[in-house]
Amino acid sequence: MKYNRALQEAGVLRALDGLHPPSMGARVSFSDGQATVVDGPFTETKEVVGGYWIIEVASRDEAVAWASRCPASDNEVIEVRQVQEFSDFPAAVKEAAAGLPEMQSQNKA
Amino acid sequence: MRFMIIVKANEDSEAGVMPSREIMEEMGKYNEELIKAGVMLAGDGLQPSSKGARVKFTGGKHVVTDGPFVETKELLAGYWVIEVKSKDEALEWVKRIPFDEGEEIEVRQVFEVSDFPADILPPEEAAREQAWRDEQQRKAATA
Amino acid sequence: MTATDYTHGAIDAVWRIESPRLIAGLTRIVRDVGLAEDLAQDALVAALEQWPASGVPRNPGAWLMATAKHRAIDHFRRNTRLQQKQDQLGRELQVQQELTEGDLDTSMDDDIGDDLLRLMFIACHPVLSTDVRVALTLRLLGGLTTDEIARAFLVPEPTVAQRIVRAKRALSESRVPFEVPRGDELVVRLASVLEVLYLIFNEGYAATAGDDWMRPGLCADALRLGRILAGLAPEEPEVHGLVALMEIQASRSRARIGPSGQPILLLDQDRGRWDQLLIRRGLAALKRAEDQGGATGSYALQAAIAACHARARTPEETDWPRIVALYEALARLQPSPVVELNRAVAVAMASGPAAGLEIADALTSEPTLRTYHLLPSVRGDFLAKLGRFGEAAVEFERAASLTRNARERELLLERARQCAREATSPEPR
């Protein structure tokens, strides 16, 4: 796909994946610490996540600009959301998660 | 098989309420467990939808709408991408997430080439492999 | 969680997640991998019997471990051989104590990392032959059944089962200690572990024959084991080097094959199809290896070469001079005609086909490359680029006659035909 190639050549692409339809997936809800599994498909789903890109850009505008270039078909919607960075957390939480940055760098750096 | 574990948004996540120290610690432990088991590929928490936008495509054009969006239950708050052997294994990991009450998770399988078909190696990869095999033979011969 | 949604598949999943930890912890106690695996299997059987009715315990791993430990005590008590008695009494007391310490989780988590690492060293012990190490590693640490291993390696199931039985006997007979080796021994033993993981990976990556549907699983298994090892031995740069190499190579899997199944060479691949997630993980692992002073390790060097390609957004951006330098370093570390042939390819890309051909020509008398199809294939490529089409056609035909892969043969014969046409067509003026 040309679009993915463009993202890659611009050096902004961090990850992308397409997802199988929810009929093959499952939902897990938590109540009192106990997990309950319900297998797909789900009838009430109006909006289903079909895939995602993770891109590294300088601003929200740039992210929206990239999303707008996507060769999406009519009536498709792409949602642009900002990922939490470690620096977004307040000091107390950062302290509690002292072991995390290393782990995060191991997985994301 | 690669799975995406999608965490649905709730009022707190949409209001930008930061997780407590305890939750962060427990989540840290859980993530460490995923890493130690060699299954974790990626994971992120998302900022509230108020910091995001939607781009809708109609008639070859796109329309940008700024967040926030109201239908909280259909929004995402975060995700993990894990590499496991089966959907059951993915679900087993999901059950171990230290969530307590009300959280909802969607588990979805990622599209992949179902197998890597027979193919030839690019010369240098093949050569690396051959070098390795030569080395093995040499070791076996001298052992 | 109710009993009804606990299918057999879900119990399998628990086994996949817990069995390496279980076997590792039990091996520490009973000092016998074979016995430890039997005890773990017994615990699984108990789970299969009880969980569908009772529901799954909140911490299935701890449940399995406690059950297995009780079986271990039973085993010690049944064993009445006097000379072993005293030794076992000590272990029995230890198990009893662990069982009554209450918080099973804590006592387990403290040691389990070390136990897993010890198990990995045992499974890859040099007293075992390579194919046995591979089978045992996949079985004990990858949680694969003998049947799955057999299918992945295209060998009969009894062969694998036999290998595993022999392996356990060999380990028991040579009284291999359950420990992480130190000093010089660590270097050698770690190299053995890394070799086994890379062999598993390559069996998956270089699928050349047979019904290959299980083989991508082998790449995934090797990567998973590599990532686990990186968590267990985070201070070992070559571990990160190997993980980096596997992550980056695996990132290209989906770009390596065309729509009709034809192979796509590295420089022709659609880089948009490369898995950026794996590339990022690979580059991060490589950086860790280099930061730990491991840049000159064999796997780190190979990963660095792979990284040069991964970093290049287009083939033209490839840093060939750096790749040449890395191959030179690799050739110093492990001199081999095959590494030399690689260097020839890189030199040709950096300085032109004539320079590459000079190196490749020097290899034609090398006995180990006599039947190696990539030598004539590479020489054919250089000759064609130099406009010497007649000679190139001969080289491609020779390469085609040497390869065992049908698709590759087609590709080489096609190039031979192209070169032959060029050779006979009138000189352009």
Short mmCIF file of N, CA and C in Angstrom, two decimals, chain C residues 130-266:
data_model
loop_
_atom_site.label_atom_id
_atom_site.label_comp_id
_atom_site.label_asym_id
_atom_site.label_seq_id
_atom_site.Cartn_x
_atom_site.Cartn_y
_atom_site.Cartn_z
N THR C 130 23.19 -31.22 18.95
CA THR C 130 22.42 -30.02 18.61
C THR C 130 20.93 -30.29 18.43
N ASP C 131 20.59 -31.36 17.69
CA ASP C 131 19.16 -31.58 17.45
C ASP C 131 18.43 -31.93 18.75
N VAL C 132 19.15 -32.57 19.66
CA VAL C 132 18.55 -32.89 20.96
C VAL C 132 18.33 -31.62 21.78
N ARG C 133 19.32 -30.72 21.73
CA ARG C 133 19.17 -29.44 22.45
C ARG C 133 17.95 -28.67 21.93
N VAL C 134 17.82 -28.67 20.63
CA VAL C 134 16.70 -27.95 20.01
C VAL C 134 15.36 -28.53 20.50
N ALA C 135 15.25 -29.86 20.44
CA ALA C 135 14.00 -30.50 20.83
C ALA C 135 13.69 -30.25 22.31
N LEU C 136 14.73 -30.39 23.13
CA LEU C 136 14.52 -30.24 24.58
C LEU C 136 14.14 -28.80 24.94
N THR C 137 14.78 -27.84 24.27
CA THR C 137 14.49 -26.43 24.54
C THR C 137 13.05 -26.10 24.17
N LEU C 138 12.62 -26.57 23.00
CA LEU C 138 11.25 -26.29 22.57
C LEU C 138 10.25 -26.96 23.51
N ARG C 139 10.61 -28.16 23.95
CA ARG C 139 9.70 -28.91 24.81
C ARG C 139 9.61 -28.27 26.21
N LEU C 140 10.77 -28.03 26.84
CA LEU C 140 10.77 -27.58 28.23
C LEU C 140 10.49 -26.09 28.36
N LEU C 141 11.04 -25.28 27.46
CA LEU C 141 10.91 -23.83 27.61
C LEU C 141 9.89 -23.22 26.68
N GLY C 142 9.67 -23.88 25.54
CA GLY C 142 8.68 -23.36 24.60
C GLY C 142 7.30 -23.93 24.85
N GLY C 143 7.22 -24.99 25.67
CA GLY C 143 5.93 -25.58 25.97
C GLY C 143 5.32 -26.33 24.79
N LEU C 144 6.15 -26.72 23.79
CA LEU C 144 5.62 -27.45 22.64
C LEU C 144 5.51 -28.94 22.95
N THR C 145 4.54 -29.59 22.33
CA THR C 145 4.45 -31.04 22.46
C THR C 145 5.43 -31.68 21.48
N THR C 146 5.74 -32.97 21.71
CA THR C 146 6.67 -33.65 20.79
C THR C 146 6.08 -33.67 19.38
N ASP C 147 4.77 -33.79 19.29
CA ASP C 147 4.13 -33.80 17.99
C ASP C 147 4.33 -32.47 17.26
N GLU C 148 4.18 -31.38 17.98
CA GLU C 148 4.38 -30.06 17.36
C GLU C 148 5.83 -29.89 16.91
N ILE C 149 6.77 -30.36 17.73
CA ILE C 149 8.18 -30.26 17.37
C ILE C 149 8.45 -31.10 16.12
N ALA C 150 7.90 -32.30 16.10
CA ALA C 150 8.11 -33.21 14.97
C ALA C 150 7.60 -32.59 13.67
N ARG C 151 6.41 -32.00 13.73
CA ARG C 151 5.84 -31.39 12.52
C ARG C 151 6.67 -30.21 12.06
N ALA C 152 7.17 -29.43 13.02
CA ALA C 152 7.95 -28.25 12.67
C ALA C 152 9.25 -28.63 12.00
N PHE C 153 9.84 -29.75 12.40
CA PHE C 153 11.14 -30.13 11.84
C PHE C 153 11.02 -31.24 10.80
N LEU C 154 9.78 -31.57 10.41
CA LEU C 154 9.54 -32.56 9.37
C LEU C 154 10.21 -33.89 9.69
N VAL C 155 10.16 -34.30 10.93
CA VAL C 155 10.69 -35.62 11.32
C VAL C 155 9.56 -36.38 12.03
N PRO C 156 9.65 -37.72 12.02
CA PRO C 156 8.60 -38.50 12.67
C PRO C 156 8.53 -38.22 14.17
N GLU C 157 7.34 -38.27 14.70
CA GLU C 157 7.13 -37.96 16.12
C GLU C 157 7.95 -38.86 17.05
N PRO C 158 8.02 -40.18 16.78
CA PRO C 158 8.82 -41.03 17.68
C PRO C 158 10.28 -40.62 17.74
N THR C 159 10.80 -40.07 16.62
CA THR C 159 12.19 -39.60 16.61
C THR C 159 12.39 -38.51 17.65
N VAL C 160 11.46 -37.57 17.67
CA VAL C 160 11.57 -36.46 18.62
C VAL C 160 11.41 -36.98 20.05
N ALA C 161 10.40 -37.85 20.24
CA ALA C 161 10.17 -38.39 21.57
C ALA C 161 11.43 -39.10 22.08
N GLN C 162 12.05 -39.85 21.16
CA GLN C 162 13.26 -40.59 21.52
C GLN C 162 14.41 -39.63 21.88
N ARG C 163 14.52 -38.56 21.08
CA ARG C 163 15.56 -37.57 21.36
C ARG C 163 15.40 -37.00 22.77
N ILE C 164 14.15 -36.73 23.13
CA ILE C 164 13.91 -36.12 24.43
C ILE C 164 14.20 -37.10 25.57
N VAL C 165 13.80 -38.35 25.37
CA VAL C 165 14.09 -39.36 26.39
C VAL C 165 15.60 -39.51 26.57
N ARG C 166 16.30 -39.59 25.43
CA ARG C 166 17.76 -39.73 25.49
C ARG C 166 18.39 -38.53 26.18
N ALA C 167 17.86 -37.35 25.87
CA ALA C 167 18.41 -36.12 26.45
C ALA C 167 18.29 -36.14 27.97
N LYS C 168 17.11 -36.51 28.44
CA LYS C 168 16.90 -36.52 29.89
C LYS C 168 17.83 -37.54 30.55
N ARG C 169 17.98 -38.70 29.88
CA ARG C 169 18.85 -39.73 30.45
C ARG C 169 20.30 -39.22 30.49
N ALA C 170 20.72 -38.60 29.38
CA ALA C 170 22.10 -38.10 29.31
C ALA C 170 22.37 -37.07 30.40
N LEU C 171 21.41 -36.18 30.61
CA LEU C 171 21.58 -35.14 31.63
C LEU C 171 21.67 -35.76 33.01
N SER C 172 20.82 -36.77 33.23
CA SER C 172 20.79 -37.42 34.53
C SER C 172 22.09 -38.20 34.76
N GLU C 173 22.53 -38.93 33.72
CA GLU C 173 23.75 -39.74 33.86
C GLU C 173 25.00 -38.90 34.04
N SER C 174 25.05 -37.76 33.34
CA SER C 174 26.26 -36.95 33.50
C SER C 174 26.16 -36.00 34.69
N ARG C 175 25.09 -36.17 35.46
CA ARG C 175 24.91 -35.37 36.67
C ARG C 175 25.18 -33.88 36.42
N VAL C 176 24.56 -33.38 35.38
CA VAL C 176 24.71 -31.97 35.06
C VAL C 176 24.07 -31.14 36.17
N PRO C 177 24.84 -30.26 36.80
CA PRO C 177 24.27 -29.48 37.90
C PRO C 177 23.26 -28.45 37.40
N PHE C 178 22.25 -28.21 38.23
CA PHE C 178 21.20 -27.24 37.88
C PHE C 178 21.66 -25.88 38.34
N GLU C 179 22.49 -25.24 37.52
CA GLU C 179 23.04 -23.95 37.94
C GLU C 179 23.38 -23.09 36.72
N VAL C 180 23.52 -21.80 36.99
CA VAL C 180 23.96 -20.89 35.95
C VAL C 180 25.49 -20.90 35.97
N PRO C 181 26.12 -21.30 34.87
CA PRO C 181 27.59 -21.38 34.88
C PRO C 181 28.22 -19.99 35.07
N ARG C 182 29.47 -19.99 35.52
CA ARG C 182 30.17 -18.72 35.76
C ARG C 182 31.43 -18.63 34.93
N GLY C 183 31.93 -17.40 34.84
CA GLY C 183 33.25 -17.14 34.23
C GLY C 183 33.35 -17.63 32.79
N ASP C 184 34.48 -18.29 32.50
CA ASP C 184 34.73 -18.76 31.15
C ASP C 184 33.67 -19.74 30.68
N GLU C 185 33.21 -20.56 31.62
CA GLU C 185 32.21 -21.55 31.24
C GLU C 185 30.93 -20.87 30.78
N LEU C 186 30.61 -19.75 31.43
CA LEU C 186 29.38 -19.03 31.06
C LEU C 186 29.43 -18.63 29.58
N VAL C 187 30.60 -18.15 29.14
CA VAL C 187 30.74 -17.69 27.75
C VAL C 187 30.40 -18.83 26.79
N VAL C 188 31.00 -19.99 27.06
CA VAL C 188 30.80 -21.14 26.17
C VAL C 188 29.36 -21.63 26.23
N ARG C 189 28.83 -21.74 27.44
CA ARG C 189 27.48 -22.28 27.60
C ARG C 189 26.42 -21.32 27.05
N LEU C 190 26.65 -20.02 27.24
CA LEU C 190 25.70 -19.04 26.69
C LEU C 190 25.71 -19.12 25.16
N ALA C 191 26.90 -19.28 24.60
CA ALA C 191 27.01 -19.40 23.14
C ALA C 191 26.16 -20.58 22.66
N SER C 192 26.17 -21.65 23.43
CA SER C 192 25.39 -22.83 23.05
C SER C 192 23.89 -22.52 23.07
N VAL C 193 23.44 -21.79 24.10
CA VAL C 193 22.03 -21.42 24.19
C VAL C 193 21.65 -20.55 22.98
N LEU C 194 22.50 -19.57 22.67
CA LEU C 194 22.19 -18.66 21.57
C LEU C 194 22.14 -19.42 20.23
N GLU C 195 23.07 -20.36 20.06
CA GLU C 195 23.09 -21.15 18.83
C GLU C 195 21.78 -21.92 18.65
N VAL C 196 21.32 -22.51 19.74
CA VAL C 196 20.08 -23.29 19.67
C VAL C 196 18.91 -22.39 19.28
N LEU C 197 18.83 -21.20 19.90
CA LEU C 197 17.72 -20.30 19.58
C LEU C 197 17.79 -19.86 18.11
N TYR C 198 19.02 -19.56 17.63
CA TYR C 198 19.13 -19.09 16.26
C TYR C 198 18.87 -20.21 15.26
N LEU C 199 19.23 -21.43 15.65
CA LEU C 199 18.93 -22.57 14.78
C LEU C 199 17.40 -22.73 14.65
N ILE C 200 16.71 -22.62 15.77
CA ILE C 200 15.25 -22.73 15.73
C ILE C 200 14.68 -21.63 14.83
N PHE C 201 15.20 -20.42 15.01
CA PHE C 201 14.72 -19.31 14.20
C PHE C 201 14.94 -19.57 12.70
N ASN C 202 16.16 -20.01 12.38
CA ASN C 202 16.49 -20.22 10.97
C ASN C 202 15.67 -21.34 10.34
N GLU C 203 15.37 -22.37 11.12
CA GLU C 203 14.52 -23.44 10.58
C GLU C 203 13.17 -22.88 10.18
N GLY C 204 12.72 -21.88 10.91
CA GLY C 204 11.45 -21.25 10.58
C GLY C 204 11.58 -20.27 9.43
N TYR C 205 12.69 -19.54 9.41
CA TYR C 205 12.85 -18.44 8.47
C TYR C 205 13.25 -18.93 7.09
N ALA C 206 14.05 -19.99 7.05
CA ALA C 206 14.59 -20.46 5.78
C ALA C 206 13.86 -21.70 5.34
N ALA C 207 12.55 -21.64 5.35
CA ALA C 207 11.76 -22.79 4.93
C ALA C 207 12.10 -23.12 3.48
N THR C 208 12.53 -24.34 3.25
CA THR C 208 12.97 -24.67 1.90
C THR C 208 12.23 -25.87 1.32
N ALA C 209 11.60 -26.66 2.15
CA ALA C 209 11.00 -27.89 1.62
C ALA C 209 9.79 -28.30 2.44
N GLY C 210 9.00 -29.17 1.83
CA GLY C 210 7.93 -29.83 2.57
C GLY C 210 6.73 -28.94 2.86
N ASP C 211 5.86 -29.46 3.70
CA ASP C 211 4.65 -28.77 4.10
C ASP C 211 5.02 -27.83 5.25
N ASP C 212 5.09 -26.53 4.94
CA ASP C 212 5.74 -25.61 5.86
C ASP C 212 4.82 -24.88 6.82
N TRP C 213 3.61 -25.33 6.95
CA TRP C 213 2.66 -24.48 7.67
C TRP C 213 3.05 -24.23 9.12
N MET C 214 3.77 -25.13 9.75
CA MET C 214 4.15 -24.92 11.15
C MET C 214 5.39 -24.05 11.31
N ARG C 215 6.08 -23.79 10.23
CA ARG C 215 7.39 -23.19 10.40
C ARG C 215 7.41 -21.73 10.85
N PRO C 216 6.48 -20.90 10.42
CA PRO C 216 6.50 -19.55 10.97
C PRO C 216 6.38 -19.59 12.49
N GLY C 217 5.74 -20.64 12.97
CA GLY C 217 5.64 -20.83 14.42
C GLY C 217 7.02 -20.95 15.04
N LEU C 218 7.94 -21.56 14.32
CA LEU C 218 9.29 -21.70 14.87
C LEU C 218 9.98 -20.35 15.03
N CYS C 219 9.79 -19.46 14.06
CA CYS C 219 10.35 -18.11 14.21
C CYS C 219 9.78 -17.46 15.46
N ALA C 220 8.47 -17.59 15.63
CA ALA C 220 7.82 -16.99 16.79
C ALA C 220 8.33 -17.61 18.08
N ASP C 221 8.51 -18.94 18.08
CA ASP C 221 9.03 -19.62 19.27
C ASP C 221 10.42 -19.11 19.62
N ALA C 222 11.28 -19.02 18.59
CA ALA C 222 12.66 -18.58 18.83
C ALA C 222 12.68 -17.15 19.36
N LEU C 223 11.83 -16.31 18.77
CA LEU C 223 11.78 -14.92 19.22
C LEU C 223 11.31 -14.83 20.66
N ARG C 224 10.29 -15.61 20.96
CA ARG C 224 9.75 -15.59 22.33
C ARG C 224 10.82 -16.04 23.32
N LEU C 225 11.51 -17.14 22.98
CA LEU C 225 12.56 -17.63 23.88
C LEU C 225 13.69 -16.61 24.00
N GLY C 226 14.01 -15.96 22.88
CA GLY C 226 15.06 -14.94 22.90
C GLY C 226 14.67 -13.77 23.80
N ARG C 227 13.41 -13.35 23.68
CA ARG C 227 12.94 -12.23 24.52
C ARG C 227 12.95 -12.64 25.99
N ILE C 228 12.56 -13.90 26.27
CA ILE C 228 12.60 -14.37 27.66
C ILE C 228 14.04 -14.34 28.16
N LEU C 229 14.95 -14.85 27.34
CA LEU C 229 16.36 -14.90 27.75
C LEU C 229 16.90 -13.49 28.00
N ALA C 230 16.47 -12.53 27.17
CA ALA C 230 16.93 -11.15 27.35
C ALA C 230 16.46 -10.59 28.69
N GLY C 231 15.29 -11.06 29.15
CA GLY C 231 14.79 -10.64 30.46
C GLY C 231 15.55 -11.32 31.59
N LEU C 232 15.98 -12.55 31.35
CA LEU C 232 16.65 -13.32 32.40
C LEU C 232 18.13 -12.97 32.51
N ALA C 233 18.74 -12.64 31.39
CA ALA C 233 20.17 -12.32 31.39
C ALA C 233 20.39 -10.96 30.73
N PRO C 234 19.85 -9.89 31.37
CA PRO C 234 19.85 -8.58 30.72
C PRO C 234 21.24 -7.97 30.56
N GLU C 235 22.23 -8.54 31.26
CA GLU C 235 23.57 -7.95 31.19
C GLU C 235 24.44 -8.59 30.11
N GLU C 236 23.87 -9.51 29.34
CA GLU C 236 24.66 -10.20 28.33
C GLU C 236 24.42 -9.61 26.95
N PRO C 237 25.38 -8.82 26.44
CA PRO C 237 25.14 -8.12 25.17
C PRO C 237 24.83 -9.03 23.99
N GLU C 238 25.44 -10.22 23.93
CA GLU C 238 25.18 -11.08 22.77
C GLU C 238 23.74 -11.59 22.75
N VAL C 239 23.13 -11.69 23.93
CA VAL C 239 21.71 -12.07 23.97
C VAL C 239 20.89 -10.99 23.25
N HIS C 240 21.18 -9.74 23.58
CA HIS C 240 20.47 -8.64 22.92
C HIS C 240 20.80 -8.60 21.43
N GLY C 241 22.06 -8.93 21.11
CA GLY C 241 22.46 -8.97 19.71
C GLY C 241 21.64 -9.98 18.93
N LEU C 242 21.50 -11.17 19.51
CA LEU C 242 20.72 -12.21 18.83
C LEU C 242 19.24 -11.80 18.72
N VAL C 243 18.69 -11.26 19.80
CA VAL C 243 17.29 -10.82 19.76
C VAL C 243 17.12 -9.76 18.66
N ALA C 244 18.07 -8.83 18.60
CA ALA C 244 18.00 -7.78 17.57
C ALA C 244 18.01 -8.40 16.18
N LEU C 245 18.92 -9.35 15.97
CA LEU C 245 19.03 -9.99 14.66
C LEU C 245 17.72 -10.68 14.29
N MET C 246 17.14 -11.41 15.24
CA MET C 246 15.90 -12.14 14.94
C MET C 246 14.73 -11.18 14.72
N GLU C 247 14.63 -10.14 15.54
CA GLU C 247 13.52 -9.18 15.39
C GLU C 247 13.58 -8.51 14.01
N ILE C 248 14.78 -8.09 13.63
CA ILE C 248 14.89 -7.36 12.37
C ILE C 248 14.65 -8.30 11.18
N GLN C 249 15.20 -9.51 11.24
CA GLN C 249 14.94 -10.45 10.14
C GLN C 249 13.45 -10.77 10.05
N ALA C 250 12.83 -11.01 11.21
CA ALA C 250 11.40 -11.36 11.21
C ALA C 250 10.55 -10.19 10.69
N SER C 251 11.05 -8.97 10.84
CA SER C 251 10.27 -7.80 10.39
C SER C 251 10.03 -7.83 8.89
N ARG C 252 10.86 -8.58 8.16
CA ARG C 252 10.74 -8.59 6.69
C ARG C 252 9.91 -9.74 6.16
N SER C 253 9.45 -10.60 7.07
CA SER C 253 8.79 -11.83 6.63
C SER C 253 7.71 -11.59 5.60
N ARG C 254 6.84 -10.63 5.87
CA ARG C 254 5.68 -10.50 4.97
C ARG C 254 6.03 -9.80 3.66
N ALA C 255 7.24 -9.24 3.57
CA ALA C 255 7.64 -8.58 2.32
C ALA C 255 8.47 -9.50 1.44
N ARG C 256 8.79 -10.69 1.93
CA ARG C 256 9.75 -11.56 1.24
C ARG C 256 9.11 -12.44 0.18
N ILE C 257 7.81 -12.32 0.02
CA ILE C 257 7.15 -13.22 -0.89
C ILE C 257 6.11 -12.45 -1.70
N GLY C 258 6.10 -12.71 -3.01
CA GLY C 258 5.17 -12.00 -3.89
C GLY C 258 3.81 -12.66 -3.92
N PRO C 259 2.85 -12.03 -4.64
CA PRO C 259 1.46 -12.51 -4.66
C PRO C 259 1.35 -13.95 -5.18
N SER C 260 2.20 -14.33 -6.14
CA SER C 260 2.08 -15.69 -6.66
C SER C 260 3.11 -16.61 -6.02
N GLY C 261 3.61 -16.21 -4.87
CA GLY C 261 4.52 -17.08 -4.14
C GLY C 261 5.98 -16.94 -4.54
N GLN C 262 6.26 -15.99 -5.44
CA GLN C 262 7.65 -15.86 -5.87
C GLN C 262 8.46 -15.12 -4.80
N PRO C 263 9.72 -15.50 -4.68
CA PRO C 263 10.56 -14.84 -3.68
C PRO C 263 10.87 -13.40 -4.08
N ILE C 264 10.95 -12.53 -3.10
CA ILE C 264 11.33 -11.14 -3.37
C ILE C 264 12.60 -10.84 -2.60
N LEU C 265 13.64 -10.47 -3.33
CA LEU C 265 14.93 -10.21 -2.70
C LEU C 265 14.90 -8.91 -1.91
N LEU C 266 15.80 -8.86 -0.94
CA LEU C 266 15.83 -7.74 0.00
C LEU C 266 15.67 -6.37 -0.65
#
